[in-house]
Amino acid sequence: MNLTYLFIITIAIIVLIFGFINIFSPKTGWWLEIGWRIKDAEPSHRCFNYEPC
């Protein structure tokens, strides 16, 4: 198996995992993207209604 092919498959799997996290648990997805940088932060309801934050 070619190393480049393995790298592309690994990246695709990681992207799919993060996509499923955002679909089934948007709050966790928000925390992985932004929340870890801000102490004691909570996402607004507006972010979960698919409106621009």
Short mmCIF file of N, CA, C and O in Angstrom, two decimals:
data_model
loop_
_atom_site.label_atom_id
_atom_site.label_comp_id
_atom_site.label_asym_id
_atom_site.label_seq_id
_atom_site.Cartn_x
_atom_site.Cartn_y
_atom_site.Cartn_z
N MET A 1 0.85 -1.18 0.00
CA MET A 1 0.00 0.00 0.00
C MET A 1 0.89 1.24 0.00
O MET A 1 1.82 1.35 0.79
N ASN A 2 0.59 2.15 -0.86
CA ASN A 2 1.36 3.38 -0.99
C ASN A 2 1.13 4.28 0.23
O ASN A 2 0.02 4.39 0.74
N LEU A 3 2.19 4.95 0.69
CA LEU A 3 2.10 5.81 1.87
C LEU A 3 1.17 7.00 1.62
O LEU A 3 0.42 7.41 2.51
N THR A 4 1.19 7.55 0.41
CA THR A 4 0.31 8.68 0.08
C THR A 4 -1.15 8.25 0.15
O THR A 4 -2.00 8.99 0.68
N TYR A 5 -1.45 7.09 -0.38
CA TYR A 5 -2.82 6.56 -0.34
C TYR A 5 -3.28 6.37 1.10
O TYR A 5 -4.39 6.74 1.47
N LEU A 6 -2.43 5.84 1.94
CA LEU A 6 -2.75 5.63 3.35
C LEU A 6 -2.98 6.96 4.06
O LEU A 6 -3.90 7.09 4.88
N PHE A 7 -2.18 7.96 3.74
CA PHE A 7 -2.33 9.29 4.33
C PHE A 7 -3.68 9.91 3.94
O PHE A 7 -4.38 10.46 4.79
N ILE A 8 -4.06 9.79 2.67
CA ILE A 8 -5.33 10.35 2.21
C ILE A 8 -6.50 9.65 2.88
O ILE A 8 -7.46 10.30 3.32
N ILE A 9 -6.44 8.34 3.02
CA ILE A 9 -7.50 7.59 3.69
C ILE A 9 -7.61 7.99 5.16
O ILE A 9 -8.70 8.17 5.69
N THR A 10 -6.48 8.19 5.82
CA THR A 10 -6.47 8.59 7.23
C THR A 10 -7.10 9.97 7.41
O THR A 10 -7.94 10.16 8.31
N ILE A 11 -6.75 10.91 6.56
CA ILE A 11 -7.33 12.26 6.63
C ILE A 11 -8.84 12.19 6.36
O ILE A 11 -9.63 12.86 7.05
N ALA A 12 -9.26 11.39 5.40
CA ALA A 12 -10.69 11.26 5.10
C ALA A 12 -11.46 10.70 6.29
O ALA A 12 -12.56 11.16 6.61
N ILE A 13 -10.90 9.72 6.96
CA ILE A 13 -11.56 9.14 8.13
C ILE A 13 -11.66 10.17 9.25
O ILE A 13 -12.71 10.28 9.91
N ILE A 14 -10.62 10.95 9.47
CA ILE A 14 -10.65 12.00 10.51
C ILE A 14 -11.72 13.03 10.19
O ILE A 14 -12.49 13.45 11.07
N VAL A 15 -11.81 13.45 8.94
CA VAL A 15 -12.83 14.43 8.53
C VAL A 15 -14.23 13.86 8.73
O VAL A 15 -15.13 14.57 9.22
N LEU A 16 -14.44 12.59 8.39
CA LEU A 16 -15.74 11.97 8.61
C LEU A 16 -16.10 11.89 10.09
O LEU A 16 -17.25 12.13 10.46
N ILE A 17 -15.14 11.58 10.92
CA ILE A 17 -15.39 11.51 12.37
C ILE A 17 -15.82 12.88 12.89
O ILE A 17 -16.82 12.98 13.62
N PHE A 18 -15.10 13.94 12.52
CA PHE A 18 -15.49 15.27 12.97
C PHE A 18 -16.85 15.69 12.39
O PHE A 18 -17.63 16.36 13.05
N GLY A 19 -17.15 15.27 11.18
CA GLY A 19 -18.46 15.56 10.60
C GLY A 19 -19.58 14.91 11.38
O GLY A 19 -20.60 15.54 11.67
N PHE A 20 -19.40 13.63 11.73
CA PHE A 20 -20.43 12.94 12.51
C PHE A 20 -20.57 13.54 13.91
O PHE A 20 -21.67 13.61 14.45
N ILE A 21 -19.46 13.97 14.50
CA ILE A 21 -19.54 14.63 15.81
C ILE A 21 -20.38 15.89 15.70
O ILE A 21 -21.24 16.15 16.55
N ASN A 22 -20.18 16.69 14.65
CA ASN A 22 -20.95 17.93 14.48
C ASN A 22 -22.42 17.66 14.19
O ASN A 22 -23.28 18.43 14.59
N ILE A 23 -22.71 16.58 13.50
CA ILE A 23 -24.11 16.25 13.19
C ILE A 23 -24.85 15.79 14.44
O ILE A 23 -25.96 16.24 14.72
N PHE A 24 -24.24 14.88 15.20
CA PHE A 24 -24.94 14.26 16.32
C PHE A 24 -24.75 14.98 17.65
O PHE A 24 -25.52 14.77 18.58
N SER A 25 -23.73 15.81 17.77
CA SER A 25 -23.50 16.56 18.99
C SER A 25 -22.89 17.92 18.65
O SER A 25 -21.69 18.12 18.76
N PRO A 26 -23.73 18.88 18.24
CA PRO A 26 -23.21 20.18 17.82
C PRO A 26 -22.45 20.93 18.92
O PRO A 26 -21.50 21.64 18.63
N LYS A 27 -22.86 20.73 20.17
CA LYS A 27 -22.16 21.42 21.26
C LYS A 27 -20.72 20.92 21.38
O LYS A 27 -19.80 21.70 21.60
N THR A 28 -20.51 19.63 21.21
CA THR A 28 -19.15 19.07 21.24
C THR A 28 -18.35 19.58 20.07
O THR A 28 -17.17 19.92 20.21
N GLY A 29 -18.97 19.66 18.90
CA GLY A 29 -18.29 20.21 17.73
C GLY A 29 -17.89 21.66 17.93
O GLY A 29 -16.79 22.07 17.54
N TRP A 30 -18.78 22.43 18.55
CA TRP A 30 -18.47 23.83 18.84
C TRP A 30 -17.29 23.92 19.80
O TRP A 30 -16.38 24.72 19.61
N TRP A 31 -17.29 23.06 20.81
CA TRP A 31 -16.20 23.09 21.79
C TRP A 31 -14.88 22.72 21.13
O TRP A 31 -13.84 23.32 21.42
N LEU A 32 -14.88 21.72 20.24
CA LEU A 32 -13.64 21.32 19.57
C LEU A 32 -13.12 22.43 18.66
O LEU A 32 -11.91 22.56 18.47
N GLU A 33 -14.03 23.24 18.09
CA GLU A 33 -13.60 24.31 17.19
C GLU A 33 -13.21 25.57 17.94
O GLU A 33 -12.15 26.14 17.69
N ILE A 34 -14.04 26.03 18.87
CA ILE A 34 -13.84 27.34 19.50
C ILE A 34 -13.75 27.27 21.02
O ILE A 34 -12.94 27.95 21.63
N GLY A 35 -14.60 26.46 21.63
CA GLY A 35 -14.79 26.48 23.08
C GLY A 35 -13.55 26.22 23.91
O GLY A 35 -13.43 26.75 25.02
N TRP A 36 -12.63 25.41 23.43
CA TRP A 36 -11.45 25.08 24.23
C TRP A 36 -10.55 26.29 24.42
O TRP A 36 -9.75 26.32 25.33
N ARG A 37 -10.70 27.31 23.58
CA ARG A 37 -9.86 28.51 23.68
C ARG A 37 -10.41 29.54 24.67
O ARG A 37 -9.69 30.43 25.09
N ILE A 38 -11.69 29.41 25.03
CA ILE A 38 -12.34 30.40 25.87
C ILE A 38 -12.73 29.76 27.19
O ILE A 38 -13.44 28.75 27.21
N LYS A 39 -12.31 30.34 28.30
CA LYS A 39 -12.59 29.78 29.62
C LYS A 39 -14.07 29.98 29.98
O LYS A 39 -14.61 31.07 29.82
N ASP A 40 -14.71 28.93 30.44
CA ASP A 40 -16.11 28.93 30.89
C ASP A 40 -17.07 29.49 29.84
O ASP A 40 -17.98 30.24 30.16
N ALA A 41 -16.86 29.13 28.58
CA ALA A 41 -17.72 29.64 27.51
C ALA A 41 -18.80 28.62 27.16
O ALA A 41 -18.61 27.42 27.27
N GLU A 42 -19.93 29.11 26.75
CA GLU A 42 -21.03 28.30 26.26
C GLU A 42 -21.47 28.86 24.91
O GLU A 42 -21.50 30.06 24.72
N PRO A 43 -21.84 28.00 23.98
CA PRO A 43 -22.31 28.49 22.69
C PRO A 43 -23.70 29.09 22.81
O PRO A 43 -24.50 28.69 23.66
N SER A 44 -23.99 30.08 21.97
CA SER A 44 -25.33 30.66 21.97
C SER A 44 -26.26 29.76 21.18
O SER A 44 -25.84 28.94 20.37
N HIS A 45 -27.56 29.91 21.40
CA HIS A 45 -28.54 29.13 20.67
C HIS A 45 -28.53 29.49 19.20
O HIS A 45 -28.88 28.69 18.35
N ARG A 46 -28.12 30.70 18.89
CA ARG A 46 -28.07 31.17 17.51
C ARG A 46 -27.10 30.33 16.68
O ARG A 46 -27.34 30.06 15.51
N CYS A 47 -26.01 29.90 17.28
CA CYS A 47 -25.02 29.08 16.56
C CYS A 47 -25.60 27.73 16.18
O CYS A 47 -25.20 27.16 15.17
N PHE A 48 -26.51 27.20 16.97
CA PHE A 48 -27.06 25.88 16.68
C PHE A 48 -28.24 25.95 15.72
O PHE A 48 -28.71 24.93 15.25
N ASN A 49 -28.75 27.14 15.42
CA ASN A 49 -29.84 27.28 14.47
C ASN A 49 -29.34 27.55 13.07
O ASN A 49 -30.09 27.98 12.21
N TYR A 50 -28.07 27.30 12.83
CA TYR A 50 -27.42 27.45 11.54
C TYR A 50 -27.50 28.87 10.99
O TYR A 50 -27.61 29.09 9.80
N GLU A 51 -27.49 29.85 11.87
CA GLU A 51 -27.38 31.24 11.48
C GLU A 51 -25.94 31.67 11.70
O GLU A 51 -25.24 31.10 12.54
N PRO A 52 -25.46 32.66 10.98
CA PRO A 52 -24.08 33.11 11.20
C PRO A 52 -23.88 33.60 12.64
O PRO A 52 -24.71 34.33 13.16
N CYS A 53 -22.82 33.16 13.26
CA CYS A 53 -22.54 33.54 14.64
C CYS A 53 -21.85 34.88 14.70
O CYS A 53 -21.04 35.22 13.90
#
